[in-house]
CSV table of C-alpha atoms in Angstrom, one decimal:
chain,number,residue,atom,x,y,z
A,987,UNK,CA,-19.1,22.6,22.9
A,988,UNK,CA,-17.3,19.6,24.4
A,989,UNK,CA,-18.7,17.3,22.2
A,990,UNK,CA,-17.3,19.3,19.4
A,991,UNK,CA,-13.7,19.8,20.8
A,992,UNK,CA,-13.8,16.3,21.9
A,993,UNK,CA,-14.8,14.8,18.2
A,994,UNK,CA,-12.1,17.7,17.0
A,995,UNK,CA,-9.4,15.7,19.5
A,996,UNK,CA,-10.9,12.2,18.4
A,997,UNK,CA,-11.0,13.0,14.7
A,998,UNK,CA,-8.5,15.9,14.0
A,999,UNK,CA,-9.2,16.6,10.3
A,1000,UNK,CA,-7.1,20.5,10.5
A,1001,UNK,CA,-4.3,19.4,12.9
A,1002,UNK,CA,-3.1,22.9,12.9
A,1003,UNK,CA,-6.4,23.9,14.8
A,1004,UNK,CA,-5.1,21.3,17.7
A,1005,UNK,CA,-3.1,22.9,20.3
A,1006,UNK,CA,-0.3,20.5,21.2
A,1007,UNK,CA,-1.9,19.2,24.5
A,1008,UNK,CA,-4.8,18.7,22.3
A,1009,UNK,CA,-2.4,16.5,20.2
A,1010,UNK,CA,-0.8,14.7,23.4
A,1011,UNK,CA,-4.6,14.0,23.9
A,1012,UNK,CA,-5.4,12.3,21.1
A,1013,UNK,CA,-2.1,10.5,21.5
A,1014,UNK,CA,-3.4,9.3,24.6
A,1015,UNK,CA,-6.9,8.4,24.1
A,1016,UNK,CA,-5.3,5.9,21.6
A,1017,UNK,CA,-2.4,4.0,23.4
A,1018,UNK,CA,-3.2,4.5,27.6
A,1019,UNK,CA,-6.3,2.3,27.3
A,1020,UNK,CA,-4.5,-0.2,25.2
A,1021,UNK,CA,-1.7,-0.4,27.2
A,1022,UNK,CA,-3.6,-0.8,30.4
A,1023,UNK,CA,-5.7,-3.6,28.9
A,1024,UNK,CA,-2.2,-5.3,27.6
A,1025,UNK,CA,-1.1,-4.8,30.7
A,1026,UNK,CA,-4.3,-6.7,32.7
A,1027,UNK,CA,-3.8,-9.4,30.4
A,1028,UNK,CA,-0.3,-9.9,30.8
A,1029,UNK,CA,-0.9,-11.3,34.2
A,1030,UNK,CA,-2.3,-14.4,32.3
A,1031,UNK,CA,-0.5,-17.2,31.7
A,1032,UNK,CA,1.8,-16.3,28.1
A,1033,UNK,CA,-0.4,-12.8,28.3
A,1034,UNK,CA,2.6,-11.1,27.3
A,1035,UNK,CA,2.2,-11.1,24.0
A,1036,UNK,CA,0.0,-8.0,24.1
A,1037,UNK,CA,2.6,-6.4,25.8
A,1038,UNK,CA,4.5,-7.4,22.7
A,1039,UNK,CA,1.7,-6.4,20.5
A,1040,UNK,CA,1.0,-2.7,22.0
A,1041,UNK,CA,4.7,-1.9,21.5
A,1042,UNK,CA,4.4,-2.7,17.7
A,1043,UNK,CA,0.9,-1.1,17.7
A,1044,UNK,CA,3.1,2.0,19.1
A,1045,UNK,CA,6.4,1.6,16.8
A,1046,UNK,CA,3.5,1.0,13.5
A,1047,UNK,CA,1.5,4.9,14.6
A,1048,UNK,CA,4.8,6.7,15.5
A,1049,UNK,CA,4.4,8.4,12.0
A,1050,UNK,CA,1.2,9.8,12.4
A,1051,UNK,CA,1.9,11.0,15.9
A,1052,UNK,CA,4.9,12.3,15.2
A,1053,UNK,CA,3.7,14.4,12.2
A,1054,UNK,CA,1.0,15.5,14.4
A,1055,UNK,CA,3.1,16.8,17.3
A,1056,UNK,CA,5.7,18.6,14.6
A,1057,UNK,CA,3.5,19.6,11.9
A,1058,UNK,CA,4.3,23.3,12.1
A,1059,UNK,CA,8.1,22.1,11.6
A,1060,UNK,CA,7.5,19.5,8.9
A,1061,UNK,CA,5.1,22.4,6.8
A,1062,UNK,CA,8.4,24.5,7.0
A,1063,UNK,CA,10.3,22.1,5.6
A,1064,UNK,CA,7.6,20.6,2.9
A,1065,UNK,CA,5.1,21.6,1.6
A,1066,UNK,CA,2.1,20.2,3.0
A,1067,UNK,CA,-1.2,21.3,2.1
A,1068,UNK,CA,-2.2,21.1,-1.6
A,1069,UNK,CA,-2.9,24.6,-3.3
A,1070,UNK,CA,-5.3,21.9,-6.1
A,1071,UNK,CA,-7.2,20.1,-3.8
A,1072,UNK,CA,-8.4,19.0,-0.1
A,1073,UNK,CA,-5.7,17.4,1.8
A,1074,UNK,CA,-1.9,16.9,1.9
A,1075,UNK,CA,-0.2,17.0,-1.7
A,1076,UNK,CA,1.3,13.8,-3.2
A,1077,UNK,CA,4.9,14.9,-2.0
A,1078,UNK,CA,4.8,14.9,1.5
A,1079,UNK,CA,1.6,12.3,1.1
A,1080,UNK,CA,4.0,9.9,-0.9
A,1081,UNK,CA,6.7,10.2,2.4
A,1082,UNK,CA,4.2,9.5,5.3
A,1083,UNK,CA,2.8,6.2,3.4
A,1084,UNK,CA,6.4,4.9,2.8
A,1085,UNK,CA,7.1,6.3,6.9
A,1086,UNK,CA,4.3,3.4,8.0
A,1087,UNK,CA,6.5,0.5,6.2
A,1088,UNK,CA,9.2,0.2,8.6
A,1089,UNK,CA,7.1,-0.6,11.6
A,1090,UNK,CA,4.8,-3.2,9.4
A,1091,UNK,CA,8.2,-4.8,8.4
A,1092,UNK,CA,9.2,-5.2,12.0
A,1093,UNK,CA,5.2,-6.4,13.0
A,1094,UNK,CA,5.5,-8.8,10.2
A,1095,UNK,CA,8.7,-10.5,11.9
A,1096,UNK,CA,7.9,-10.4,15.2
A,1097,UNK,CA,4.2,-11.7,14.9
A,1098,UNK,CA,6.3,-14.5,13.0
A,1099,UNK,CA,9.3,-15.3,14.9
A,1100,UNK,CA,6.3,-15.9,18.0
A,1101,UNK,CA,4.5,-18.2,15.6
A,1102,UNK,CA,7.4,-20.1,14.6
A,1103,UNK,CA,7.4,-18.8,10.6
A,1104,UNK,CA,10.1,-15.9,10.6
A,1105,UNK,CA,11.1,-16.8,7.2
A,1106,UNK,CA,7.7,-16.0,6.2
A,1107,UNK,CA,7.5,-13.0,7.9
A,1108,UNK,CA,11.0,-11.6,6.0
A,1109,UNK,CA,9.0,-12.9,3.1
A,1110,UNK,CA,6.0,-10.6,3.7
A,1111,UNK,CA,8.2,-7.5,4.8
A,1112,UNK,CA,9.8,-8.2,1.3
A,1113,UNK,CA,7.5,-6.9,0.0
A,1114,UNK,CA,7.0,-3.7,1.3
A,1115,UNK,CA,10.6,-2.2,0.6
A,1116,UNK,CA,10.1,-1.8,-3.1
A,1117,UNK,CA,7.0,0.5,-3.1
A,1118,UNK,CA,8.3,2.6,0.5
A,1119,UNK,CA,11.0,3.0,-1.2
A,1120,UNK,CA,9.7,4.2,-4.4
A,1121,UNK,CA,7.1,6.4,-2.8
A,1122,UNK,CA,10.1,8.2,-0.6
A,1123,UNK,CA,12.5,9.0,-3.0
A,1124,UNK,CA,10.6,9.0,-6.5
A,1125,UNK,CA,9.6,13.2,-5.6
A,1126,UNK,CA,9.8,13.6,-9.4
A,1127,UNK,CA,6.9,11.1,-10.1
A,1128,UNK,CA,4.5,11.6,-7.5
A,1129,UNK,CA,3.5,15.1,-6.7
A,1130,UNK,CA,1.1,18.1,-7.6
A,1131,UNK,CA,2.6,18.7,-10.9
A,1132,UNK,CA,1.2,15.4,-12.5
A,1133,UNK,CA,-1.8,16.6,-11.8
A,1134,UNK,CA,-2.0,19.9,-14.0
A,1135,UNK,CA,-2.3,19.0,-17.6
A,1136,UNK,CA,-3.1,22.9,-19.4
A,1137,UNK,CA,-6.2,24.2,-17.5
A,1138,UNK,CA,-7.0,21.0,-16.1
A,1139,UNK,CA,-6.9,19.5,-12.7
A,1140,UNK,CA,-6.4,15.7,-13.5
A,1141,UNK,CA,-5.7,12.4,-10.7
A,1142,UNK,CA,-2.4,12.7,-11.7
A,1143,UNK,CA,0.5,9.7,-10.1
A,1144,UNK,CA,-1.2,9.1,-7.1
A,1145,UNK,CA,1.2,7.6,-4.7
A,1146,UNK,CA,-1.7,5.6,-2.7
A,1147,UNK,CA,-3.0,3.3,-5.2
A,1148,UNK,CA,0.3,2.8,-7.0
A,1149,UNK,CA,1.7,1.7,-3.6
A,1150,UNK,CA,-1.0,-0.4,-2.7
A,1151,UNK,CA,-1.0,-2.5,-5.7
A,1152,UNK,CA,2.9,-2.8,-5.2
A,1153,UNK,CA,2.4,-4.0,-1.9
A,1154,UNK,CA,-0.6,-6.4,-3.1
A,1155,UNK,CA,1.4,-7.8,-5.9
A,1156,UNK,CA,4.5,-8.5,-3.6
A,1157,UNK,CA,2.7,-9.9,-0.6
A,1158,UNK,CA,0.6,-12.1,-3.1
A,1159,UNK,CA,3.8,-13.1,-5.3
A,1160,UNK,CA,5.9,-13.7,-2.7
A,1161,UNK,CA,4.0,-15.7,-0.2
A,1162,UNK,CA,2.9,-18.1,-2.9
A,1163,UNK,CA,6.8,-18.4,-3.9
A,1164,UNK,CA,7.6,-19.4,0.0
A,1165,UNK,CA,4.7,-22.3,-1.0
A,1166,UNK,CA,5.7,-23.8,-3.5
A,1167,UNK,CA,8.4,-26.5,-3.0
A,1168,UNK,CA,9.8,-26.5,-6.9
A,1169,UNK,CA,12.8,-24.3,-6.3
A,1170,UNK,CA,12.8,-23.4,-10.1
A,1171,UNK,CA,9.3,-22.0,-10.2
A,1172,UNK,CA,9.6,-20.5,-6.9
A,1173,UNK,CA,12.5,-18.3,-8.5
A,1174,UNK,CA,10.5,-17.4,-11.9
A,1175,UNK,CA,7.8,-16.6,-9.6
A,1176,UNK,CA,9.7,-14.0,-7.4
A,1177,UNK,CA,11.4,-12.3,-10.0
A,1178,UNK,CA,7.8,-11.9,-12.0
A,1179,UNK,CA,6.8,-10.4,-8.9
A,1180,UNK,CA,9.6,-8.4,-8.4
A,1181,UNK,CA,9.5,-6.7,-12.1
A,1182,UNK,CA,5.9,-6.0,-11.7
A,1183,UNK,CA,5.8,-4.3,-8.3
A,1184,UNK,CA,8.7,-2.2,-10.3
A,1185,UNK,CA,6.2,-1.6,-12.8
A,1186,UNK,CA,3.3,-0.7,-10.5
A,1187,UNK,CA,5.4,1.9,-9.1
A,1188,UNK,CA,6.7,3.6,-12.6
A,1189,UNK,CA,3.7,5.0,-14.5
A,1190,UNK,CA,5.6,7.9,-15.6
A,1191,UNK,CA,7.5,5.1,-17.7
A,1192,UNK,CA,4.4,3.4,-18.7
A,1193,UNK,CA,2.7,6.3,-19.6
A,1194,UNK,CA,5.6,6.9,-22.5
A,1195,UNK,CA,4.5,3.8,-24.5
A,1196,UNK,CA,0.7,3.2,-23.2
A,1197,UNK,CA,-2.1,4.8,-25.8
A,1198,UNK,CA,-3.9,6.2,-23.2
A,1199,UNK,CA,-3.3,8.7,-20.6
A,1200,UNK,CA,-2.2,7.3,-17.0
A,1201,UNK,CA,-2.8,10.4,-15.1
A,1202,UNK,CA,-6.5,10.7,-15.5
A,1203,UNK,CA,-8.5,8.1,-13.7
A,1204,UNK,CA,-9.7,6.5,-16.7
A,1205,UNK,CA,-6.0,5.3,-17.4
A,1206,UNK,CA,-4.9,5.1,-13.9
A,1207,UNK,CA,-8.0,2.4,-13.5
A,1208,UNK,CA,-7.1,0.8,-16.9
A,1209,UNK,CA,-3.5,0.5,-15.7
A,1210,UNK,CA,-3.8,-1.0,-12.3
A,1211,UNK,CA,-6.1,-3.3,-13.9
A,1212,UNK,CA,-4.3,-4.3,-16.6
A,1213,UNK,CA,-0.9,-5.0,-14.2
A,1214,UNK,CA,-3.0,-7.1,-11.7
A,1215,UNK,CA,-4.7,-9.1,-14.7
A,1216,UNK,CA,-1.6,-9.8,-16.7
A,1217,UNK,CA,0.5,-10.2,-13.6
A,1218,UNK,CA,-2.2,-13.4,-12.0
A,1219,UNK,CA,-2.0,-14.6,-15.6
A,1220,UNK,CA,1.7,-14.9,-15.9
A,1221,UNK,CA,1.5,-16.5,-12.2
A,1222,UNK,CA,-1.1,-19.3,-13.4
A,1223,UNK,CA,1.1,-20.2,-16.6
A,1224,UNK,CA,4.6,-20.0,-14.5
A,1225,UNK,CA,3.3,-22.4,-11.5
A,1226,UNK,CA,0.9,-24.4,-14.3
A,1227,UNK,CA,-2.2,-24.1,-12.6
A,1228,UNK,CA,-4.9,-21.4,-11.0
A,1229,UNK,CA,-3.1,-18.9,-9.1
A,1230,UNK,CA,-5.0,-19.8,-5.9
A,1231,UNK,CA,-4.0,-22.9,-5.6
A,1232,UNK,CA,-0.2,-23.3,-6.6
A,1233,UNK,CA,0.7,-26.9,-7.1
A,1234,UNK,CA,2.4,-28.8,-9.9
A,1235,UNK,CA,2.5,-28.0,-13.5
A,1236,UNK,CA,-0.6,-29.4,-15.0
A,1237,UNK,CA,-0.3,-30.1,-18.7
A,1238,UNK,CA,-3.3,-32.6,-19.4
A,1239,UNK,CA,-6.3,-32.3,-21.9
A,1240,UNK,CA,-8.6,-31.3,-19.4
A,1241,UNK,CA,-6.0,-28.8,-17.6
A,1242,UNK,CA,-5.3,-26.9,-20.6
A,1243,UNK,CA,-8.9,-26.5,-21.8
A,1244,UNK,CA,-9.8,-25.2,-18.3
A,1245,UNK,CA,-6.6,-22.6,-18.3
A,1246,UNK,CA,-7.9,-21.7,-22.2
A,1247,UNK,CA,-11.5,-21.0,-20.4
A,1248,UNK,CA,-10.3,-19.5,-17.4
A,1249,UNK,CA,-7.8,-16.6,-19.7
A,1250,UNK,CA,-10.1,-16.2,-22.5
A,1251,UNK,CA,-13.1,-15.2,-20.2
A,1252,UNK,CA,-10.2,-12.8,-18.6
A,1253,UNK,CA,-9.2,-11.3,-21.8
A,1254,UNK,CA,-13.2,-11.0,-22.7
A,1255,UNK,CA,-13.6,-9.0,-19.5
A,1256,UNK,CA,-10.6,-7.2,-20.6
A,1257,UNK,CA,-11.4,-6.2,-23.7
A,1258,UNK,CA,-14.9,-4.8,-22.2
A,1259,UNK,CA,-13.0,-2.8,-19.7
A,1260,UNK,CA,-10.6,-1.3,-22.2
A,1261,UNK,CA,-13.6,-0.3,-23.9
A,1262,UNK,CA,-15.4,1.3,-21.5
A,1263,UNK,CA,-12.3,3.3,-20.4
A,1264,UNK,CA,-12.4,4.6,-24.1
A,1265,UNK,CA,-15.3,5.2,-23.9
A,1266,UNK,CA,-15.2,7.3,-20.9
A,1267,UNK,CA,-12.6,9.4,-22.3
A,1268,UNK,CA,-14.3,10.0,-25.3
């Protein structure tokens, strides 16, 4: 029996089973320990960082501990539980991803501003306002209703993996911009990146002028596939060479044959996947 209630405080899968000192528990477990171990090792010579550290740790779970210790309020005020599947529906899902971007933002620049790169840690929190932002306020894109199509339950706009690809395509565009020291691709290369983590977060627009459907998982895999694929490609013809390793435009014999190789065994692989997606929805 205390096993059970003590994996139910550990793990609370139905938060509305918790009773709130069962909440302030689990609260608890996860930030007294920490704090006392941040607190042992500040008395070490430049130990208070993890002092620093447990406060963003803190600032970064606020969210989730805050929809824990008001859920009954929050469920009043959204709706929270999905009447077409297990979990939380895409509305109020959507709102607690983008909730979590403020406190990586502020992680981002103060983990930076102690290592001497702030720029580069505005750089990375860049990237996350496009897709919180998107994921807050877009309540027409990504909720249950994307999901019903006639009788059938589909994915639907799934706010997760939209966001994450977002936030992938910014962190990768952007850090490789802050590299590069030709001011002119630098600027091509951020604004790429900025239309495409636009892109990544509109598949209601996409799905107008695509031939397949975005909603099922089928599409939804095609899509995100397609937009990382096409959006490395575009990065390795703006900067001139691979997209790992962003140097100077590279226009020799043997450059060119190796960027031919490199995007025709992409488009190869691409061409495959398309056709397997077609063929699942067959």
């Amino acid at each position: 029996m205390v096993n059970s209630r003590l994996l139910k405080i550990l793990f609370p899968i139905d938060i509305k089973s918790l009773t709130i000192r069962e909440r302030i528990y689990h609260i608890l477990i996860f930030t007294v320990p920490l704090l006392l171990f941040a607190i042992v090792m500040a008395t070490t010579p430049s130990g208070w960082f993890t002092i620093v550290l447990w406060a963003l740790y803190v600032v970064l779970f606020a969210p989730w501990w805050y929809c824990m210790l008001t859920y009954e309020k929050l469920e009043k005020k959204y709706k929270l539980d999905s009447d077409i599947r297990f979990g939380n529906t895409y509305e109020f899902f959507s709102k607690f991803l983008a909730s979590f971007a403020p406190g990586i933002m502020l992680a981002a620049i103060t983990i930076s501003y102690i290592m001497d790169e702030v720029f580069l840690g505005f750089v990375i929190s860049f990237a996350f306002i496009i897709p919180s932002l998107a994921l807050y306020f877009r309540d027409d894109v990504f909720n249950d209703e994307s999901c019903i199509e006639g009788d059938d339950i589909i994915l639907g706009y799934t706010p997760a993996w939209y966001g994450l690809l977002s936030v992938a395509i910014g962190l990768f565009g952007y850090i490789n911009a802050f590299k590069l020291n030709n001011p002119t691709l630098a600027i091509s290369l951020i604004i790429v990146t900025l239309i495409f983590q636009i892109l990544a977060i509109a598949p209601d627009k996409l799905n107008k002028v695509l031939f397949f459907e975005v909603r099922r998982i089928s599409g939804c895999l095609l899509l995100l596939f397609s937009l990382g694929a096409i959006f490395l490609l575009i990065c390795s013809m703006i900067t001139g060479h691979s997209v790992i390793n962003l140097n100077n435009i590279d226009l020799s014999f043997e450059g060119i044959v190796r960027k031919a190789l490199t995007w025709g065994t992409g488009i190869i692989i691409a061409i495959l996947f398309i056709r397997k997606i077609k063929s699942m929805n067959k």
